[in-house]
Amino acid sequence: MLLDTHASEIETILGRYASRRSAVLPLLYLAQDTYGHLNDAAIREVAAILDLPATDVFEVVGFYTLFYNRPVGTWVLQVCDDVPCCYLGAEELVAALKQSLGIQEEQTTPDGMFTLQRVKCLAACDRAPVLQANLDYVYDVTAERVEALLTHLRERAAEARKRGVSGRFAEDYAFGADGRPLRLEREAPYTPRVFTPVPPPPEPAPMAPPEAGTEAESGERRVSPL
Amino acid sequence: MPDVTVTIDGVTIQVPSGTNVVDAARMAGVAVPVFCYHPRMQPVGMCRMCLVQIGTPRLDPATRQPVLDDAGRPVIQMMPKLQTGCTTPVSEGMVVNTVADEVKFAQRGVLEFLLTSHPLDCPVCDKGGECPLQNLTMQWGPGMSRFDYNDKVHFEKPVPLGDLIYLDRERCILCSRCVRFQDELADDPVLGFDNRGRNWMIISKSDPPFDSKFSGNTTDICPVGALTSSDFRFRARVWELDSRPVVCTLCPVGCNLSLDMRYNQLMRVMPRENGAVNDIWICDKGRYGHRFVDHESRLTTPMLRRDGQLVPASWDEALALVAEKLAAVRQAHGGSAIAGLAAPRLSNEDLYAFQKLFREVLESNNLDQRIGAPGEPALDDLGALLGPGTGSDLAQLGAGTTVLVLGADPEEEAPLYVLRLRAMARRGARLLVANLRPTKLDRSASTRLRYRAGAELAFLRGLLRALSDEVGTDRLTVKSSGLDQLRRALFATSLDDTAAACGVSAADLKAAAATIASAEHLLIFYGAEARSAGPAVVETLGALLALAGKAGQSNSGLIALLPGGNSRGALDMGVRPDARPGYAPLAQPTIGARDLWNAVQGGRVRAVWVAGLDPAASLPAARAALDAAEFVVVQDLFLTETARLADVVLPAASVAERDGTYTNAERRVQRSRQARPPIGESRPDWQIVQGVAQRLVQAWVATGAPAVPAKGPKDGKGARGARGGVEVGAVAVAENGGWDYLTAADVAAEIAERVPGYAGVTYPALAATGKPGSWGRQVNEAIYYDGTNYENTEGVGIKLPSLIESGRASLNLAPLPVPATADDRPLLLIAQPLAYDGDPLLRGSRLEAHVPEPYVALSRADAERQNIRPGDIVRLASSAGELALPARVVDDLPQGVALVPANLAGVGLATVQTGPRTRVSLVKVVV
């Protein structure tokens, strides 16, 4: 029971609000992180703590997509497939993830490690393509960086289990020079990315699919035609 | 509120300020189509069906005065876009156009969208024929949809929201009427919306799902066929149904029902609008709990005991045998050797005839409406003496009214009062809820007062003391006695001491007293918990009303929540051992139900007639006595435990099968009509009684034996021959001693003539109380309410004056002595009335599944002390006996109280009870 395991945390959360029902979102996050997802019993438990009708809490869970009412993996990968990310390779990223993980969207890998979802704009278009792993931002995830990312996330599985899927303590990651994801300081001052102009190709590219691995130069990015 | 002048489609009218445009248009005779708007609930503007053009006078920015045109008329500035009429309040000079092309275009568009995924399954939909979506589409909608039929979204269906209500997601237009009804009106917030966008759906996640006593109303107000009632689904088309006006007899509210019959089969039960009683709502008990009418176990023929077996017989045989046996007992032992018990759910006509037979023909006053169980409290007189005065109408009460609800759980005892009380509170009434344990009504209260268990009297004395400190006794205007004794009792202890004794602070008592003192109208509801604390508590409530100066006034008074749908009528009709009809006290106390079973065993009573009650089911003493009695007659709907012990069993007609009048808790007399012919050979109770009476009278006339007191023949039988199966031959009045009623109307006419207080309450007078309200299925009314409820053609009933008002009685204020109890067992056992209990009338209904298994509810503190967990078997022991039940642990129950459901089959509460409240000790049974 949450009241047994997280008594002081619940107390702190409740103390932040004038009325108990205001604490419904933070308590649901807490429950989700504790139980992995929000099953029926967990939602009712939150309702009981807040003295709310159970139906009201189910409504909240049903409304917000970041509350998972079905089991999810240790890492929930939410790939933005909105317009800017699409231009910069979101579809390729999704395809690479699907191939690497062997699952479709809204599915979880058999080992319970990854759940793949498509989402709309994550508000980081300047670092597209972007995905969130348990709300940890990962910037500039091109398809070829998928393996590095997955390895990195597998290494951090224990940490993820400890922190929970809600991303209450989410961090930001970009890829370092060695191709491995590198944690960014949240409070670091914003540095706009420097775009290196790419000279126009000498002749029109042949109509062939882009070959994987040809753009391996790390740190360098394709530039959108826009 | 000041009136505002508005012009709607060229019609200029004055409407109260604050009215919304939809309602204002309706007052101007203009129909604005709506789906989500409902006049009983707050508008939300979700469906967009009520879009209209609205303009207001243009104001000069400098002077804030309307700009006038050349002709001197204000220039109207139309709002740039269409507005939702339901969420727009009227303002002075507003101009509304509901027929502009732009409006029509919007209405067609809204309907086209609402129908994008509508399954168009009207031919199999329960709502078809009374469906606002159907009707509004016909009148306002486009003839064609531009959406492809094959693109309709499909969902799994039906989704059971509970076992009473099924949801069809494809039909749902997400207007949230049901959600808002549950939140705002019923205060059972058990419905909500899940997901969003196309996947939005109604869910209920309470435990059990859709846990509300008012769930059926959501199917009425659903403007489409999304919510359907599980016991009506696919049973009939609504246009085949014949609505028969009936009064509900399942609790003392007396809700107006329509029994929707197809031929002679009950298809569904719907509310009938009566603003003074149930508005447009009914509870689920009334809606689902009438399946007993058609139940296969109904008795269809009279039965006689031959060689120890009950065998079918003819009415002639049965009635002759009853008459013969009763005559013999009376001949040998006198009338006092005969006793009669009649259920407080029978109609006034039945009860009047029953007591008339006993008092005038058999010359016995051994009558009662109870069964003699130890838990039954004293009969309630004060609800009549100080009932709400003439002209009372709960629908009119709001600000300026104070309502005190003492020791009652209206949700279980009289569910619809929850809606009425909440409606009053919403209109501004102050709602004081005082009880020893929390009830659902607490949530709606403006003041909650929790007194210590057993300290009801101290609490009320404290309240009374605070009230008299506030206003003195000058307001006491009604005829009364005993004021000095009362004053002495009140001032014997200080307010602080009284406050300490009852557990409510002196400040709270004073505040409550001030609320009561300042009220323009004062209503006091009290229920089983209050009545179980003894008659002194109820007496003190009377004193409270009288000292507040509200006794005998309109819209002020006491309302007792008694068990039985016509309990007030039974008291009025004098089905009791201590008073004749109209509360005329008897000089000699006679044998009531409490003494009856001993009297039978002792040979003082030889013959017992039981109408509609089942004492043998719950009282071992009654079973033994009935076994031993010389002659037992039972008239009932079913072969009850008591009927199995009878010598003669007479099949009675149910409420649906006969005419009758019923008196509700507020003493409003309402007429119920026959909805179908009686099942089998069953007869209305009054006819059965008359059949026996006629035979007795004839026998005695023939033998010249004891003269029957010849009461004058009645006249004024206005409704004679109006309706009703009659097979009584025309016999001279004198010969029949006044037993020549042809119809129930004749009995009612005699009641009006002979029962004090019922003067003028005849069937023609009841019919003349008119069509109430402006709702129901009336021409062109589909815009709001089609399918909601049915037009009331039977009138609103007649509110009887209170006894004190009629000047026939006076109020005794002298405090009743309180018997001291020497029992020091630790727990107070109280029977808890439940709406869904062992009432045999629930048989055959879906509510049977809602009847709980027997249990005893304990407070957490009491349970933990003895390490009792939910489900453990505990033994309750009193000075009378023992009872073993599974425990329930209830968090909000005060320590020292144990609750056991009253009237639940198989509990055997009578074995342990010593009175309405019993001191018990508790032991966990270790297996």
mmCIF file of C-alpha atoms in Angstrom, chain B residues 402-694:
data_model
loop_
_atom_site.group_PDB
_atom_site.id
_atom_site.type_symbol
_atom_site.label_atom_id
_atom_site.label_comp_id
_atom_site.label_asym_id
_atom_site.label_seq_id
_atom_site.Cartn_x
_atom_site.Cartn_y
_atom_site.Cartn_z
ATOM 1 C CA THR B 402 -34.476 25.292 7.652
ATOM 2 C CA VAL B 403 -34.672 21.524 7.454
ATOM 3 C CA LEU B 404 -33.566 19.415 10.382
ATOM 4 C CA VAL B 405 -33.017 15.753 9.579
ATOM 5 C CA LEU B 406 -32.664 13.864 12.809
ATOM 6 C CA GLY B 407 -31.647 10.246 13.120
ATOM 7 C CA ALA B 408 -32.686 9.318 9.621
ATOM 8 C CA ASP B 409 -31.053 7.718 6.624
ATOM 9 C CA PRO B 410 -33.372 8.949 3.883
ATOM 10 C CA GLU B 411 -31.397 7.175 1.180
ATOM 11 C CA GLU B 412 -32.455 3.840 2.661
ATOM 12 C CA GLU B 413 -35.739 4.721 4.325
ATOM 13 C CA ALA B 414 -37.343 6.971 1.721
ATOM 14 C CA PRO B 415 -34.830 7.427 -1.105
ATOM 15 C CA LEU B 416 -36.568 10.154 -3.020
ATOM 16 C CA TYR B 417 -36.394 12.519 -0.078
ATOM 17 C CA VAL B 418 -32.652 12.698 -0.732
ATOM 18 C CA LEU B 419 -33.390 14.383 -4.043
ATOM 19 C CA ARG B 420 -36.025 16.634 -2.493
ATOM 20 C CA LEU B 421 -33.772 17.667 0.380
ATOM 21 C CA ARG B 422 -30.870 18.318 -1.947
ATOM 22 C CA ALA B 423 -33.098 20.359 -4.235
ATOM 23 C CA MET B 424 -34.211 22.480 -1.274
ATOM 24 C CA ALA B 425 -30.610 22.944 -0.198
ATOM 25 C CA ARG B 426 -29.658 23.977 -3.729
ATOM 26 C CA ARG B 427 -32.369 26.598 -3.685
ATOM 27 C CA GLY B 428 -30.891 28.004 -0.506
ATOM 28 C CA ALA B 429 -32.490 26.088 2.353
ATOM 29 C CA ARG B 430 -30.347 25.379 5.400
ATOM 30 C CA LEU B 431 -30.014 21.627 5.898
ATOM 31 C CA LEU B 432 -29.095 20.495 9.405
ATOM 32 C CA VAL B 433 -28.278 16.806 9.530
ATOM 33 C CA ALA B 434 -28.027 15.342 13.005
ATOM 34 C CA ASN B 435 -27.381 11.668 13.563
ATOM 35 C CA LEU B 436 -25.178 9.290 15.494
ATOM 36 C CA ARG B 437 -23.434 7.946 12.408
ATOM 37 C CA PRO B 438 -22.660 9.436 9.017
ATOM 38 C CA THR B 439 -25.167 8.947 6.227
ATOM 39 C CA LYS B 440 -24.973 9.958 2.607
ATOM 40 C CA LEU B 441 -27.083 13.014 3.317
ATOM 41 C CA ASP B 442 -24.254 14.431 5.442
ATOM 42 C CA ARG B 443 -22.491 15.438 2.255
ATOM 43 C CA SER B 444 -25.361 17.731 1.315
ATOM 44 C CA ALA B 445 -25.793 19.227 4.754
ATOM 45 C CA SER B 446 -25.025 22.827 5.536
ATOM 46 C CA THR B 447 -24.473 21.788 9.149
ATOM 47 C CA ARG B 448 -23.618 18.328 10.386
ATOM 48 C CA LEU B 449 -24.206 17.497 14.010
ATOM 49 C CA ARG B 450 -22.963 14.214 15.404
ATOM 50 C CA TYR B 451 -24.349 13.367 18.795
ATOM 51 C CA ARG B 452 -23.171 10.538 20.949
ATOM 52 C CA ALA B 453 -25.029 7.267 20.481
ATOM 53 C CA GLY B 454 -27.874 7.167 22.966
ATOM 54 C CA ALA B 455 -27.658 10.900 23.623
ATOM 55 C CA GLU B 456 -30.412 11.933 21.204
ATOM 56 C CA LEU B 457 -32.598 13.266 23.964
ATOM 57 C CA ALA B 458 -29.791 15.254 25.557
ATOM 58 C CA PHE B 459 -28.967 16.679 22.140
ATOM 59 C CA LEU B 460 -32.546 17.740 21.500
ATOM 60 C CA ARG B 461 -32.965 19.161 24.974
ATOM 61 C CA GLY B 462 -29.790 21.146 24.394
ATOM 62 C CA LEU B 463 -31.115 22.377 21.079
ATOM 63 C CA LEU B 464 -34.434 23.247 22.672
ATOM 64 C CA ARG B 465 -32.716 25.010 25.531
ATOM 65 C CA ALA B 466 -30.612 27.037 23.106
ATOM 66 C CA LEU B 467 -33.718 27.845 21.106
ATOM 67 C CA SER B 468 -35.647 29.021 24.130
ATOM 68 C CA ASP B 469 -32.647 31.100 25.173
ATOM 69 C CA GLU B 470 -32.828 32.670 21.758
ATOM 70 C CA VAL B 471 -36.542 33.261 21.267
ATOM 71 C CA GLY B 472 -38.147 32.458 24.632
ATOM 72 C CA THR B 473 -41.506 30.763 24.546
ATOM 73 C CA ASP B 474 -43.524 33.600 23.068
ATOM 74 C CA ARG B 475 -43.754 31.981 19.697
ATOM 75 C CA LEU B 476 -45.712 29.071 21.136
ATOM 76 C CA THR B 477 -49.173 29.762 19.776
ATOM 77 C CA VAL B 478 -50.781 26.367 19.378
ATOM 78 C CA LYS B 479 -52.976 24.738 21.971
ATOM 79 C CA SER B 480 -50.574 23.060 24.332
ATOM 80 C CA SER B 481 -50.016 21.923 27.872
ATOM 81 C CA GLY B 482 -47.034 21.081 30.028
ATOM 82 C CA LEU B 483 -44.871 24.072 29.153
ATOM 83 C CA ASP B 484 -43.837 24.545 32.756
ATOM 84 C CA GLN B 485 -42.720 20.958 33.175
ATOM 85 C CA LEU B 486 -40.777 21.260 29.948
ATOM 86 C CA ARG B 487 -39.141 24.443 31.116
ATOM 87 C CA ARG B 488 -38.176 22.856 34.408
ATOM 88 C CA ALA B 489 -36.620 19.910 32.597
ATOM 89 C CA LEU B 490 -34.738 22.185 30.218
ATOM 90 C CA PHE B 491 -33.347 24.454 32.878
ATOM 91 C CA ALA B 492 -32.440 21.642 35.264
ATOM 92 C CA THR B 493 -29.025 21.442 33.661
ATOM 93 C CA SER B 494 -26.869 24.087 32.074
ATOM 94 C CA LEU B 495 -26.388 24.201 28.330
ATOM 95 C CA ASP B 496 -22.733 23.348 28.766
ATOM 96 C CA ASP B 497 -23.558 20.241 30.749
ATOM 97 C CA THR B 498 -26.107 19.178 28.156
ATOM 98 C CA ALA B 499 -23.578 19.824 25.425
ATOM 99 C CA ALA B 500 -21.037 17.703 27.230
ATOM 100 C CA ALA B 501 -23.593 14.942 27.663
ATOM 101 C CA CYS B 502 -24.562 14.772 24.005
ATOM 102 C CA GLY B 503 -21.139 15.368 22.491
ATOM 103 C CA VAL B 504 -22.193 18.419 20.452
ATOM 104 C CA SER B 505 -20.603 21.656 21.580
ATOM 105 C CA ALA B 506 -22.697 24.420 23.118
ATOM 106 C CA ALA B 507 -21.607 26.733 20.309
ATOM 107 C CA ASP B 508 -22.870 24.275 17.696
ATOM 108 C CA LEU B 509 -26.142 23.877 19.561
ATOM 109 C CA LYS B 510 -26.569 27.632 19.699
ATOM 110 C CA ALA B 511 -25.739 28.022 16.021
ATOM 111 C CA ALA B 512 -28.220 25.310 15.083
ATOM 112 C CA ALA B 513 -30.846 26.882 17.313
ATOM 113 C CA ALA B 514 -30.243 30.242 15.680
ATOM 114 C CA THR B 515 -30.696 28.679 12.247
ATOM 115 C CA ILE B 516 -33.952 27.154 13.430
ATOM 116 C CA ALA B 517 -35.108 30.372 15.092
ATOM 117 C CA SER B 518 -34.452 32.497 12.034
ATOM 118 C CA ALA B 519 -36.210 30.158 9.624
ATOM 119 C CA GLU B 520 -39.308 31.220 7.833
ATOM 120 C CA HIS B 521 -40.250 27.571 7.370
ATOM 121 C CA LEU B 522 -39.065 24.699 9.535
ATOM 122 C CA LEU B 523 -39.281 21.099 8.424
ATOM 123 C CA ILE B 524 -38.120 18.275 10.661
ATOM 124 C CA PHE B 525 -37.542 14.826 9.214
ATOM 125 C CA TYR B 526 -36.945 11.929 11.554
ATOM 126 C CA GLY B 527 -36.371 8.307 10.787
ATOM 127 C CA ALA B 528 -35.875 4.895 12.278
ATOM 128 C CA GLU B 529 -32.750 5.796 14.224
ATOM 129 C CA ALA B 530 -34.516 8.682 15.972
ATOM 130 C CA ARG B 531 -37.659 6.690 16.621
ATOM 131 C CA SER B 532 -35.663 3.820 18.052
ATOM 132 C CA ALA B 533 -34.415 6.169 20.758
ATOM 133 C CA GLY B 534 -37.882 6.277 22.247
ATOM 134 C CA PRO B 535 -41.005 8.425 22.080
ATOM 135 C CA ALA B 536 -39.448 11.141 24.256
ATOM 136 C CA VAL B 537 -37.130 12.048 21.363
ATOM 137 C CA VAL B 538 -40.010 12.525 18.958
ATOM 138 C CA GLU B 539 -41.973 14.479 21.577
ATOM 139 C CA THR B 540 -39.040 16.818 21.951
ATOM 140 C CA LEU B 541 -38.951 17.360 18.202
ATOM 141 C CA GLY B 542 -42.571 18.451 18.487
ATOM 142 C CA ALA B 543 -41.654 20.862 21.248
ATOM 143 C CA LEU B 544 -38.862 22.223 19.082
ATOM 144 C CA LEU B 545 -41.290 22.926 16.263
ATOM 145 C CA ALA B 546 -43.806 24.486 18.615
ATOM 146 C CA LEU B 547 -41.297 26.701 20.429
ATOM 147 C CA ALA B 548 -39.938 27.864 17.087
ATOM 148 C CA GLY B 549 -43.483 29.018 16.383
ATOM 149 C CA LYS B 550 -43.908 26.831 13.334
ATOM 150 C CA ALA B 551 -46.450 24.296 14.566
ATOM 151 C CA GLY B 552 -49.507 24.063 12.362
ATOM 152 C CA GLN B 553 -48.091 26.303 9.691
ATOM 153 C CA SER B 554 -47.923 25.751 6.009
ATOM 154 C CA ASN B 555 -44.569 24.394 4.815
ATOM 155 C CA SER B 556 -43.498 23.695 8.390
ATOM 156 C CA GLY B 557 -43.896 20.512 10.348
ATOM 157 C CA LEU B 558 -42.684 17.062 11.267
ATOM 158 C CA ILE B 559 -42.255 14.375 8.660
ATOM 159 C CA ALA B 560 -41.756 10.865 9.967
ATOM 160 C CA LEU B 561 -40.079 8.292 7.745
ATOM 161 C CA LEU B 562 -42.026 5.203 8.720
ATOM 162 C CA PRO B 563 -41.732 1.745 7.227
ATOM 163 C CA GLY B 564 -44.524 0.920 4.807
ATOM 164 C CA GLY B 565 -45.814 2.803 1.811
ATOM 165 C CA ASN B 566 -49.056 3.867 3.448
ATOM 166 C CA SER B 567 -47.929 3.925 7.073
ATOM 167 C CA ARG B 568 -49.400 7.364 7.631
ATOM 168 C CA GLY B 569 -52.667 6.219 6.088
ATOM 169 C CA ALA B 570 -52.724 3.189 8.377
ATOM 170 C CA LEU B 571 -52.319 5.461 11.388
ATOM 171 C CA ASP B 572 -54.940 7.868 10.093
ATOM 172 C CA MET B 573 -57.338 4.971 9.515
ATOM 173 C CA GLY B 574 -56.869 3.776 13.064
ATOM 174 C CA VAL B 575 -55.346 0.377 12.341
ATOM 175 C CA ARG B 576 -53.899 0.373 15.829
ATOM 176 C CA PRO B 577 -54.855 -0.883 19.236
ATOM 177 C CA ASP B 578 -55.108 2.480 20.946
ATOM 178 C CA ALA B 579 -57.027 4.809 18.669
ATOM 179 C CA ARG B 580 -59.907 4.960 16.230
ATOM 180 C CA PRO B 581 -59.627 6.588 12.811
ATOM 181 C CA GLY B 582 -58.381 10.142 12.998
ATOM 182 C CA TYR B 583 -56.324 9.542 16.146
ATOM 183 C CA ALA B 584 -59.355 9.413 18.429
ATOM 184 C CA PRO B 585 -57.904 7.663 21.459
ATOM 185 C CA LEU B 586 -59.626 4.604 22.873
ATOM 186 C CA ALA B 587 -60.555 4.623 26.514
ATOM 187 C CA GLN B 588 -59.604 0.991 26.999
ATOM 188 C CA PRO B 589 -56.229 -0.255 25.850
ATOM 189 C CA THR B 590 -56.635 -3.345 23.713
ATOM 190 C CA ILE B 591 -54.351 -6.055 22.465
ATOM 191 C CA GLY B 592 -51.833 -4.782 19.960
ATOM 192 C CA ALA B 593 -49.303 -6.790 18.055
ATOM 193 C CA ARG B 594 -46.772 -6.698 20.889
ATOM 194 C CA ASP B 595 -49.118 -8.502 23.279
ATOM 195 C CA LEU B 596 -50.911 -10.495 20.643
ATOM 196 C CA TRP B 597 -48.777 -13.610 20.524
ATOM 197 C CA ASN B 598 -48.854 -14.070 24.273
ATOM 198 C CA ALA B 599 -52.587 -13.409 24.249
ATOM 199 C CA VAL B 600 -53.056 -16.128 21.635
ATOM 200 C CA GLN B 601 -50.991 -18.572 23.667
ATOM 201 C CA GLY B 602 -52.943 -17.606 26.760
ATOM 202 C CA GLY B 603 -56.254 -18.173 25.035
ATOM 203 C CA ARG B 604 -57.424 -14.582 25.278
ATOM 204 C CA VAL B 605 -57.270 -14.271 21.510
ATOM 205 C CA ARG B 606 -58.604 -17.187 19.504
ATOM 206 C CA ALA B 607 -58.739 -15.961 15.930
ATOM 207 C CA VAL B 608 -56.217 -13.870 14.032
ATOM 208 C CA TRP B 609 -56.628 -12.166 10.676
ATOM 209 C CA VAL B 610 -53.405 -11.068 9.004
ATOM 210 C CA ALA B 611 -53.545 -8.885 5.899
ATOM 211 C CA GLY B 612 -50.321 -8.335 4.010
ATOM 212 C CA LEU B 613 -47.951 -8.952 6.916
ATOM 213 C CA ASP B 614 -45.702 -11.890 7.562
ATOM 214 C CA PRO B 615 -45.010 -12.148 11.293
ATOM 215 C CA ALA B 616 -44.169 -15.855 11.163
ATOM 216 C CA ALA B 617 -41.178 -15.218 8.926
ATOM 217 C CA SER B 618 -39.244 -13.244 11.497
ATOM 218 C CA LEU B 619 -40.874 -13.940 14.861
ATOM 219 C CA PRO B 620 -40.641 -17.391 16.398
ATOM 220 C CA ALA B 621 -43.245 -16.351 18.983
ATOM 221 C CA ALA B 622 -45.675 -15.432 16.230
ATOM 222 C CA ARG B 623 -45.086 -18.702 14.459
ATOM 223 C CA ALA B 624 -45.812 -20.650 17.626
ATOM 224 C CA ALA B 625 -48.881 -18.551 18.386
ATOM 225 C CA LEU B 626 -50.296 -18.852 14.875
ATOM 226 C CA ASP B 627 -49.742 -22.577 15.080
ATOM 227 C CA ALA B 628 -51.672 -22.654 18.314
ATOM 228 C CA ALA B 629 -54.443 -20.250 17.328
ATOM 229 C CA GLU B 630 -57.919 -21.606 16.810
ATOM 230 C CA PHE B 631 -58.422 -19.896 13.477
ATOM 231 C CA VAL B 632 -56.065 -17.911 11.272
ATOM 232 C CA VAL B 633 -56.982 -15.992 8.112
ATOM 233 C CA VAL B 634 -54.252 -14.580 5.908
ATOM 234 C CA GLN B 635 -54.808 -12.375 2.912
ATOM 235 C CA ASP B 636 -51.717 -11.623 0.925
ATOM 236 C CA LEU B 637 -50.123 -11.561 -2.493
ATOM 237 C CA PHE B 638 -47.943 -14.569 -1.815
ATOM 238 C CA LEU B 639 -47.977 -17.778 0.157
ATOM 239 C CA THR B 640 -45.915 -16.318 2.971
ATOM 240 C CA GLU B 641 -44.622 -18.163 6.006
ATOM 241 C CA THR B 642 -47.655 -16.856 7.853
ATOM 242 C CA ALA B 643 -49.982 -17.959 5.081
ATOM 243 C CA ARG B 644 -48.597 -21.470 5.358
ATOM 244 C CA LEU B 645 -49.874 -21.570 8.916
ATOM 245 C CA ALA B 646 -53.306 -20.215 8.044
ATOM 246 C CA ASP B 647 -56.641 -21.988 7.969
ATOM 247 C CA VAL B 648 -57.833 -19.798 5.146
ATOM 248 C CA VAL B 649 -55.628 -17.992 2.640
ATOM 249 C CA LEU B 650 -57.216 -15.274 0.569
ATOM 250 C CA PRO B 651 -55.486 -13.926 -2.555
ATOM 251 C CA ALA B 652 -55.276 -10.158 -2.562
ATOM 252 C CA ALA B 653 -54.943 -7.919 -5.580
ATOM 253 C CA SER B 654 -51.721 -5.952 -5.837
ATOM 254 C CA VAL B 655 -51.465 -2.183 -6.020
ATOM 255 C CA ALA B 656 -51.505 -2.443 -9.808
ATOM 256 C CA GLU B 657 -54.769 -4.311 -9.873
ATOM 257 C CA ARG B 658 -57.081 -2.041 -7.973
ATOM 258 C CA ASP B 659 -58.004 1.541 -7.276
ATOM 259 C CA GLY B 660 -57.070 3.124 -4.018
ATOM 260 C CA THR B 661 -55.756 6.138 -2.203
ATOM 261 C CA TYR B 662 -52.543 6.352 -0.234
ATOM 262 C CA THR B 663 -51.406 8.921 2.314
ATOM 263 C CA ASN B 664 -47.735 9.761 2.206
ATOM 264 C CA ALA B 665 -45.348 10.828 4.947
ATOM 265 C CA GLU B 666 -46.321 14.477 4.555
ATOM 266 C CA ARG B 667 -50.007 13.464 4.720
ATOM 267 C CA ARG B 668 -50.764 14.028 1.093
ATOM 268 C CA VAL B 669 -53.518 11.740 -0.148
ATOM 269 C CA GLN B 670 -52.998 10.516 -3.690
ATOM 270 C CA ARG B 671 -55.029 8.333 -5.948
ATOM 271 C CA SER B 672 -53.712 5.216 -7.582
ATOM 272 C CA ARG B 673 -55.565 3.625 -10.457
ATOM 273 C CA GLN B 674 -56.099 0.094 -11.567
ATOM 274 C CA ALA B 675 -53.532 -0.832 -14.189
ATOM 275 C CA ARG B 676 -54.716 -4.343 -14.962
ATOM 276 C CA PRO B 677 -57.366 -6.794 -13.844
ATOM 277 C CA PRO B 678 -56.530 -8.764 -10.718
ATOM 278 C CA ILE B 679 -54.411 -11.855 -11.247
ATOM 279 C CA GLY B 680 -56.416 -15.064 -11.085
ATOM 280 C CA GLU B 681 -59.273 -14.724 -8.686
ATOM 281 C CA SER B 682 -57.489 -12.270 -6.432
ATOM 282 C CA ARG B 683 -59.517 -9.356 -5.113
ATOM 283 C CA PRO B 684 -58.778 -5.957 -3.639
ATOM 284 C CA ASP B 685 -58.363 -6.227 0.113
ATOM 285 C CA TRP B 686 -61.381 -4.061 0.860
ATOM 286 C CA GLN B 687 -63.575 -6.349 -1.223
ATOM 287 C CA ILE B 688 -62.350 -9.370 0.679
ATOM 288 C CA VAL B 689 -63.087 -7.645 3.959
ATOM 289 C CA GLN B 690 -66.502 -6.603 2.681
ATOM 290 C CA GLY B 691 -67.262 -10.141 1.570
ATOM 291 C CA VAL B 692 -66.749 -11.422 5.103
ATOM 292 C CA ALA B 693 -68.524 -8.445 6.659
ATOM 293 C CA GLN B 694 -71.610 -8.931 4.531
#
